[in-house]
XYZ file of C-alpha atoms in Angstrom:
558
model
C 2.182 7.025 21.357
C 5.351 7.781 19.437
C 5.017 8.189 15.674
C 7.457 5.820 13.983
C 9.930 6.798 11.303
C 8.305 4.174 9.095
C 4.836 5.706 9.509
C 6.221 9.181 8.942
C 7.852 7.921 5.754
C 4.592 6.400 4.534
C 2.598 9.545 5.427
C 4.103 11.326 2.407
C 2.693 8.699 0.039
C -0.920 9.198 1.174
C -1.015 12.569 -0.582
C 0.157 11.483 -4.026
C -1.851 12.853 -6.938
C -4.474 10.443 -8.381
C -2.709 10.599 -11.759
C 0.620 9.487 -10.279
C -1.041 6.724 -8.268
C -2.854 5.325 -11.297
C 0.301 5.463 -13.407
C 2.206 3.465 -10.766
C -0.624 0.953 -10.376
C -0.932 0.534 -14.143
C 2.787 -0.153 -14.585
C 2.833 -2.587 -11.644
C -0.251 -4.476 -12.818
C 1.125 -4.723 -16.366
C 4.257 -6.327 -14.946
C 7.968 -5.552 -14.928
C 10.867 -7.864 -15.677
C 13.345 -7.765 -12.787
C 16.265 -9.772 -11.471
C 15.425 -11.603 -8.260
C 18.709 -11.735 -6.365
C 19.438 -14.740 -4.179
C 22.406 -15.657 -2.018
C 24.844 -17.959 -3.795
C 23.310 -17.460 -7.253
C 23.658 -14.956 -10.082
C 20.006 -13.994 -9.875
C 16.823 -15.044 -11.653
C 14.941 -12.991 -14.243
C 11.236 -12.986 -13.401
C 8.135 -11.007 -14.353
C 6.769 -9.283 -11.245
C 3.273 -7.824 -11.193
C 0.584 -6.496 -8.860
C -2.596 -8.576 -8.877
C -5.909 -7.134 -10.073
C -7.171 -6.582 -6.504
C -3.970 -4.744 -5.531
C -3.543 -7.075 -2.568
C -0.364 -8.985 -3.436
C 2.745 -9.075 -5.607
C 3.141 -12.138 -7.820
C 5.879 -13.387 -10.130
C 6.379 -15.951 -12.849
C 7.722 -18.363 -13.797
C 7.928 -20.072 -10.413
C 7.828 -23.642 -9.143
C 5.562 -22.373 -6.352
C 2.855 -21.559 -8.921
C -0.046 -19.782 -7.167
C 1.909 -19.618 -3.908
C 4.539 -17.373 -5.497
C 3.253 -14.147 -3.995
C 3.792 -11.590 -1.244
C 0.680 -10.124 0.350
C 0.839 -6.337 0.709
C -0.362 -6.677 4.314
C 2.748 -8.708 5.156
C 5.229 -6.089 3.893
C 7.159 -4.526 6.751
C 9.187 -2.001 4.772
C 10.665 -1.210 1.359
C 14.238 0.085 1.157
C 15.975 1.730 -1.774
C 19.447 0.875 -3.020
C 21.772 -1.965 -2.045
C 21.109 -2.072 1.693
C 20.159 -5.695 2.403
C 22.412 -8.585 3.438
C 21.910 -10.264 0.060
C 23.108 -7.172 -1.792
C 26.111 -6.897 0.538
C 27.059 -10.494 -0.272
C 27.081 -9.698 -3.996
C 29.922 -7.217 -3.662
C 31.177 -8.075 -7.126
C 27.826 -7.363 -8.753
C 27.913 -4.299 -10.988
C 24.418 -3.120 -10.008
C 23.322 0.495 -10.220
C 22.018 1.309 -6.676
C 19.221 3.411 -8.192
C 17.897 0.234 -9.882
C 17.937 -1.804 -6.656
C 15.355 -2.135 -3.890
C 14.402 -4.630 -1.186
C 10.990 -5.708 0.127
C 11.019 -6.984 3.736
C 8.012 -9.146 4.522
C 6.603 -11.918 6.692
C 7.043 -12.851 10.329
C 10.771 -13.466 9.929
C 11.591 -10.305 7.981
C 12.426 -12.207 4.794
C 13.877 -10.057 2.038
C 12.991 -9.992 -1.642
C 15.886 -8.258 -3.386
C 15.112 -6.898 -6.841
C 17.000 -5.170 -9.650
C 15.212 -3.313 -12.441
C 16.604 -2.458 -15.873
C 16.398 1.300 -15.235
C 15.986 3.697 -12.266
C 12.512 4.846 -13.355
C 11.074 1.333 -12.998
C 12.555 0.984 -9.516
C 11.155 4.372 -8.484
C 7.700 3.432 -9.808
C 7.608 0.194 -7.812
C 8.936 1.784 -4.626
C 6.386 4.603 -4.882
C 3.509 2.238 -5.662
C 4.337 -0.186 -2.847
C 4.698 2.575 -0.280
C 1.399 4.085 -1.403
C -0.348 0.737 -0.888
C 1.347 0.305 2.507
C 0.310 3.826 3.531
C -3.334 3.041 2.719
C -3.200 -0.072 4.889
C -1.554 1.766 7.808
C -4.299 4.404 7.680
C -7.153 1.917 8.055
C -8.908 1.441 11.352
C -8.951 -2.092 12.761
C -12.515 -2.793 11.609
C -11.826 -1.751 8.009
C -8.609 -3.756 7.943
C -10.341 -6.821 9.357
C -13.129 -6.562 6.789
C -10.708 -6.075 3.900
C -8.608 -9.048 5.005
C -11.764 -11.157 5.261
C -12.952 -10.105 1.792
C -9.543 -10.887 0.296
C -9.540 -14.321 1.902
C -13.028 -15.134 0.604
C -12.024 -14.070 -2.917
C -8.812 -16.092 -2.783
C -10.681 -19.138 -1.449
C -13.180 -18.911 -4.317
C -10.436 -18.662 -6.946
C -8.508 -21.623 -5.520
C -11.668 -23.755 -5.410
C -12.468 -22.874 -9.037
C -10.368 -25.662 -10.549
C -11.222 -25.025 -14.210
C -11.076 -21.238 -13.906
C -14.538 -20.566 -15.333
C -15.532 -18.210 -12.495
C -18.176 -20.644 -11.205
C -18.291 -23.330 -8.491
C -20.419 -26.432 -8.846
C -21.597 -28.595 -5.951
C -18.660 -31.023 -6.216
C -16.172 -28.171 -5.996
C -18.066 -26.904 -2.947
C -17.854 -30.354 -1.298
C -14.096 -30.415 -1.910
C -13.769 -26.920 -0.479
C -15.696 -27.904 2.660
C -13.332 -30.818 3.161
C -10.286 -28.575 2.658
C -11.602 -26.044 5.188
C -12.394 -28.836 7.696
C -16.063 -27.833 7.740
C -17.891 -30.852 9.076
C -21.454 -30.260 7.818
C -23.811 -32.919 6.468
C -23.903 -32.949 2.661
C -27.641 -32.478 2.826
C -27.153 -29.196 4.716
C -24.407 -28.041 2.329
C -26.633 -28.773 -0.702
C -29.536 -26.910 0.913
C -27.407 -23.772 1.486
C -25.986 -24.125 -2.040
C -29.502 -24.108 -3.520
C -30.579 -21.126 -1.394
C -27.555 -19.119 -2.568
C -27.970 -20.161 -6.230
C -30.474 -17.483 -7.330
C -29.457 -16.586 -10.895
C -30.594 -18.172 -14.163
C -27.509 -20.375 -14.379
C -28.729 -23.028 -11.919
C -26.271 -25.571 -10.509
C -23.284 -23.215 -10.105
C -22.357 -20.292 -7.862
C -20.857 -17.028 -9.043
C -18.511 -15.226 -6.642
C -21.380 -13.058 -5.385
C -23.514 -16.153 -4.773
C -20.579 -17.907 -3.130
C -20.223 -14.935 -0.745
C -23.860 -15.455 0.292
C -23.237 -19.200 0.676
C -20.151 -18.525 2.797
C -22.128 -16.232 5.118
C -24.733 -18.975 5.600
C -22.058 -21.564 6.266
C -20.078 -19.436 8.717
C -23.072 -18.258 10.743
C -22.204 -18.635 14.419
C -25.023 -20.499 16.113
C -24.093 -19.192 19.588
C -24.349 -15.546 18.467
C -27.552 -16.198 16.555
C -29.201 -17.723 19.638
C -27.941 -14.796 21.715
C -29.537 -12.330 19.279
C -32.831 -14.254 19.351
C -32.909 -14.233 23.150
C -32.688 -10.429 23.292
C -34.850 -9.674 20.240
C -37.979 -11.621 21.190
C -37.226 -14.221 18.479
C -36.784 -11.619 15.710
C -33.815 -11.652 13.279
C -32.600 -8.220 14.430
C -32.090 -6.033 17.507
C -33.802 -2.663 17.929
C -31.978 0.218 19.630
C -33.627 -0.574 22.980
C -32.890 -4.298 22.660
C -29.251 -3.592 21.791
C -28.991 -1.316 24.837
C -30.436 -4.069 27.035
C -27.928 -6.569 25.647
C -25.009 -4.204 26.346
C -26.149 -3.581 29.916
C -27.084 -7.131 30.918
C -24.719 -9.310 28.864
C -21.713 -7.022 28.364
C -21.991 -5.330 31.809
C -21.661 -1.863 30.266
C -22.839 1.149 32.257
C -24.312 4.447 31.105
C -25.352 3.038 27.723
C -26.965 5.777 25.619
C -29.204 5.719 22.564
C -26.476 7.558 20.633
C -23.982 4.771 21.404
C -26.387 2.127 20.105
C -27.146 4.087 16.943
C -23.409 4.512 16.348
C -22.895 0.725 16.655
C -25.668 0.083 14.131
C -24.284 2.599 11.629
C -20.740 1.247 12.004
C -21.338 -2.510 11.959
C -24.622 -3.169 10.139
C -24.111 -4.292 6.526
C -27.688 -3.931 5.281
C -28.634 -0.425 4.169
C -32.296 -1.262 4.825
C -31.495 -2.203 8.438
C -29.476 0.990 8.861
C -32.427 3.080 7.720
C -34.657 1.303 10.238
C -32.002 1.572 12.997
C -31.857 -2.180 13.668
C -28.888 -4.563 13.922
C -29.138 -7.847 11.975
C -27.190 -11.053 12.576
C -24.310 -10.079 10.247
C -23.887 -6.685 11.876
C -24.240 -8.241 15.333
C -21.584 -10.839 14.491
C -19.212 -8.141 13.145
C -19.728 -6.103 16.315
C -19.060 -9.064 18.611
C -15.905 -10.058 16.687
C -14.519 -6.502 16.540
C -12.205 -4.803 19.060
C -15.348 -3.214 20.507
C -16.287 -6.692 21.751
C -12.866 -7.474 23.230
C -12.551 -8.175 26.935
C -9.297 -6.174 26.907
C -9.614 -2.720 28.456
C -9.061 -0.237 25.566
C -7.662 2.333 28.020
C -4.717 -0.010 28.529
C -3.598 0.384 24.914
C -1.761 3.443 26.207
C 0.755 3.370 29.068
C -1.265 3.538 32.275
C 1.102 2.004 34.843
C 3.357 3.916 37.235
C 6.708 4.033 35.396
C 8.632 5.673 38.256
C 9.387 2.470 40.171
C 12.879 0.873 40.153
C 13.600 -1.016 36.933
C 13.701 -4.344 38.803
C 10.015 -3.951 39.769
C 8.772 -4.579 36.219
C 8.255 -7.538 33.933
C 10.294 -6.746 30.816
C 9.389 -7.987 27.326
C 12.472 -9.983 26.346
C 13.788 -11.797 23.294
C 15.952 -14.934 23.357
C 18.450 -15.555 20.523
C 17.092 -12.395 18.935
C 19.191 -12.679 15.767
C 17.768 -16.074 14.665
C 15.055 -16.320 12.032
C 14.160 -19.939 12.832
C 15.436 -22.915 14.816
C 18.490 -22.774 17.091
C 20.624 -25.192 15.110
C 20.535 -24.461 11.387
C 18.644 -21.229 10.783
C 19.907 -17.911 9.456
C 21.063 -15.071 11.695
C 19.846 -11.688 10.439
C 20.514 -8.134 11.567
C 16.946 -7.243 10.574
C 15.571 -9.374 13.413
C 16.768 -6.744 15.893
C 14.787 -4.048 14.086
C 11.720 -6.285 14.017
C 11.677 -7.296 17.708
C 12.473 -3.778 18.937
C 9.561 -2.335 16.990
C 7.378 -5.213 18.155
C 7.828 -4.149 21.792
C 10.869 -6.033 23.136
C 12.993 -4.047 25.552
C 15.577 -6.709 26.386
C 17.411 -8.321 23.467
C 20.174 -10.909 23.340
C 23.524 -10.507 21.589
C 25.734 -13.631 21.564
C 29.277 -12.436 20.813
C 32.031 -14.705 19.464
C 35.494 -14.187 18.032
C 35.301 -13.431 14.330
C 37.828 -13.189 11.485
C 40.150 -10.189 11.093
C 39.660 -9.200 14.730
C 35.958 -8.380 14.193
C 33.484 -9.939 16.687
C 30.466 -11.757 15.239
C 27.012 -12.720 16.520
C 25.636 -16.258 16.191
C 24.486 -19.272 18.219
C 27.657 -21.034 19.345
C 28.453 -24.684 18.554
C 25.728 -24.819 15.895
C 25.368 -24.310 12.142
C 23.599 -20.949 12.383
C 25.097 -18.242 10.195
C 27.207 -15.379 11.554
C 26.602 -11.629 11.340
C 29.036 -8.810 12.229
C 28.616 -7.401 15.740
C 29.058 -3.890 14.391
C 26.064 -4.313 12.038
C 23.939 -5.498 14.966
C 24.845 -2.435 17.062
C 24.063 -0.103 14.159
C 20.637 -1.742 13.675
C 19.858 -1.459 17.401
C 20.914 2.191 17.410
C 18.625 2.915 14.455
C 15.519 1.117 15.728
C 15.758 1.093 19.556
C 13.396 3.989 20.209
C 11.305 4.197 17.060
C 8.120 2.960 18.756
C 9.050 3.049 22.421
C 11.104 5.533 24.444
C 11.687 3.231 27.409
C 15.198 1.808 27.934
C 16.608 -1.059 25.901
C 18.691 -3.698 27.688
C 21.396 -5.527 25.744
C 21.913 -8.971 27.209
C 25.504 -9.582 26.135
C 26.635 -13.211 26.076
C 30.359 -12.735 25.742
C 32.656 -15.455 24.349
C 35.312 -13.168 22.866
C 38.995 -12.785 23.659
C 40.190 -9.577 25.280
C 41.119 -7.892 22.000
C 37.694 -8.458 20.478
C 35.984 -7.502 23.754
C 37.736 -4.154 23.455
C 36.356 -3.896 19.907
C 32.873 -4.588 21.304
C 33.290 -1.795 23.871
C 34.595 0.544 21.166
C 31.579 -0.027 18.904
C 29.100 0.347 21.780
C 30.581 3.722 22.736
C 31.079 5.071 19.213
C 27.724 4.018 17.737
C 25.400 4.548 20.720
C 27.103 7.726 21.938
C 25.044 9.488 24.621
C 22.347 6.806 24.430
C 24.668 4.339 26.178
C 24.179 4.441 29.948
C 27.592 3.823 31.497
C 26.544 4.414 35.100
C 26.781 1.437 37.438
C 25.711 0.518 40.941
C 28.621 -0.835 43.060
C 28.052 -4.289 44.512
C 27.089 -4.367 48.169
C 25.320 -1.018 48.171
C 21.604 -1.138 48.899
C 20.893 1.330 46.134
C 17.795 1.129 43.954
C 17.941 0.868 40.192
C 16.737 3.916 38.226
C 13.166 3.874 36.927
C 12.102 3.308 33.303
C 10.923 6.921 33.264
C 14.406 8.163 34.247
C 16.068 5.874 31.702
C 14.004 6.897 28.689
C 16.095 6.867 25.511
C 18.938 4.979 27.193
C 20.615 1.683 26.254
C 21.821 -0.498 29.133
C 24.349 -3.313 28.929
C 23.755 -6.472 30.970
C 26.750 -8.792 31.212
C 29.597 -9.961 33.403
C 32.464 -7.549 33.955
C 36.086 -8.569 33.631
C 38.119 -8.591 36.876
C 39.662 -5.224 37.732
C 43.051 -6.865 38.265
C 43.169 -8.366 34.752
C 46.461 -7.611 33.029
C 46.425 -5.252 30.061
C 48.020 -7.865 27.799
C 45.700 -10.733 28.854
C 44.345 -12.854 26.024
C 41.233 -14.224 27.704
C 38.749 -13.376 30.436
C 35.652 -14.967 31.918
C 32.429 -14.798 29.954
C 28.813 -14.306 30.954
C 27.164 -16.442 33.606
C 24.035 -16.700 31.464
C 25.438 -18.735 28.610
C 22.766 -20.000 26.247
C 25.386 -21.987 24.343
C 25.637 -24.178 27.434
C 21.972 -25.111 26.988
C 23.139 -27.438 24.222
C 24.178 -30.843 25.499
C 27.978 -31.018 25.572
C 28.187 -34.089 23.371
C 25.940 -32.493 20.761
C 27.947 -29.303 20.339
C 29.529 -28.885 16.924
C 33.103 -27.693 16.883
C 34.115 -24.554 15.032
C 35.842 -26.674 12.381
C 32.457 -27.780 11.065
C 32.261 -25.076 8.447
C 35.849 -25.778 7.421
C 35.337 -29.377 6.359
C 33.315 -31.513 8.726
C 33.200 -35.197 7.834
C 30.024 -37.180 7.367
C 31.041 -39.228 10.415
C 30.960 -36.173 12.677
C 27.516 -35.176 11.474
C 26.232 -38.750 11.712
C 27.489 -39.026 15.289
C 25.762 -35.788 16.227
C 22.436 -36.821 14.687
C 22.487 -40.275 16.250
C 23.003 -38.796 19.721
C 20.131 -36.399 19.140
C 17.918 -39.211 17.840
C 18.619 -41.429 20.842
C 17.779 -38.595 23.206
C 14.515 -37.828 21.406
C 13.544 -41.509 21.214
C 13.902 -41.846 24.978
C 11.696 -38.793 25.444
C 9.106 -40.152 23.017
C 8.897 -43.468 24.904
C 8.074 -41.555 28.065
C 5.448 -39.530 26.195
C 3.892 -42.700 24.766
C 3.507 -44.138 28.267
C 1.883 -40.931 29.455
C -0.388 -40.760 26.401
C -0.855 -44.205 24.766
C -2.962 -42.665 21.979
C -0.078 -40.507 20.746
C 2.389 -42.331 18.477
C 3.323 -39.536 16.102
C 6.653 -38.432 17.551
C 7.984 -41.936 18.147
C 6.954 -43.210 14.714
C 8.540 -40.203 13.043
C 11.798 -40.642 14.917
C 12.015 -44.372 14.098
C 11.364 -43.673 10.442
C 14.068 -40.992 10.484
C 16.516 -43.349 12.171
C 15.907 -45.993 9.475
C 16.282 -43.410 6.738
C 19.564 -42.315 8.263
C 20.930 -45.885 8.161
C 19.957 -46.338 4.511
C 21.320 -43.021 3.257
C 24.617 -43.180 5.099
C 25.540 -46.260 3.032
C 25.723 -44.007 -0.031
C 29.096 -42.315 -0.261
C 28.361 -39.214 -2.329
C 27.908 -35.486 -1.944
C 24.158 -35.803 -1.434
C 24.684 -37.494 1.933
C 25.528 -34.366 3.850
C 22.564 -32.511 2.367
C 20.166 -35.310 3.336
C 21.557 -35.453 6.861
C 21.194 -31.731 7.389
C 17.563 -31.878 6.214
C 16.932 -34.559 8.862
C 18.482 -32.346 11.498
C 16.072 -29.583 10.501
C 13.167 -31.995 10.758
C 14.260 -33.193 14.199
C 14.851 -29.739 15.543
C 11.450 -28.493 14.384
C 9.778 -31.621 15.765
C 11.273 -31.084 19.150
């Protein structure tokens, strides 16, 4: 396993002195006023702070209220200075780079771009965040799973506590059960509530009592019955009974007493049970839900296949429209998506190249409203992240729509930025020659695309593009022309949406015939169609915004 640059970076923060750690945590929990930079705005001044459990960053004021937070677990990386796309867009902003930093988080590598009033504050937050991230990266899977569970239980309790008194009454518990889709009889819920309510303040649950109640409620009946069947109807498994379970039920061989004792010490939550070397229902449940209970062969976490076969003999983890953060019609294109998918295991990524302004090729989804990013930035991101977690070759699936001049620019950037990483060898057509193996191509970047004809004139303006053209997946009549961003009329957008609606309505009618109990899609589309008719009668600037929101809805529905 290759150690990533990110992990190596975080490794330094594990060894910070306790005094420095506490100073950072204290400052972060007290809160710091920072500018939250957004595209198209001057920035918003907000108070950012680390919550008391050190599990998430929050800010206020915010219309999102309690949802205005970023969980530490979801942070992918923290970068110093003005490196993000948002910072690059604010070229006129007179921001000191030492006061700027960006937090990348979530499944789509969203960025939170922040500016502090002085460099020391920025350094404190960067240090504190990286320390917290380093602690998370150092956890084993069991510890991380338990911590995530504990955080969720705490958050659930706080959200259910409507009046904020730190207690839950039976009505609040009923509402919580409904919210969690727990379909238990009220009689059973009240019974568990009363069993958990053990302090003097009868009729309410503290957080500790709620934790007991939650364990009762979430008890898995199937696992409990399994434990009873191997324990002779007792509420725990002895070492011998656990060994029998592992041999008979889990089909494990060569089970030793030491293995069973290790399982008890690792998964049992009751100190009393640990002392008696028995595994109770909570410990048994934790064991069964842990990676130790997975059907997946743990030996396969490392590379175990023969990697000396020709490249064409392998299934290759691939990414389609790699640059998009969301749907294929309206979402943002981001360079950071290439870093994310490469470090998530993809070895074949897509780059859709189109003619850009000033002779610079851009990457985006053609004939749509997706945003554009410079091709050069994409290549630089790929070069930086291609082999951070994986040494095996990366394949660039180039979808080429550029004129000859910009194709030459593409070739120039590939050669200059990738250097020796770029594999320029080729196999002539017609020769029965095998492709090299992944092992032989380690650390190499391959380009997959259609070559221009050898007899093409030097001064030619255009050449053929790739056979695999994902832009052609869009129905011809639904493609948006390039003039859209330069002043598309409401009529053009209306025409596009109506065609899409008609197509989806036809599909929904077929679905309704196949499944007469499903009316959701059709009803939604009809309602959208009616809303479109009403809103298009209003001739104002809000029309276009409303229409685009409908397009988003349709695209996500589909």
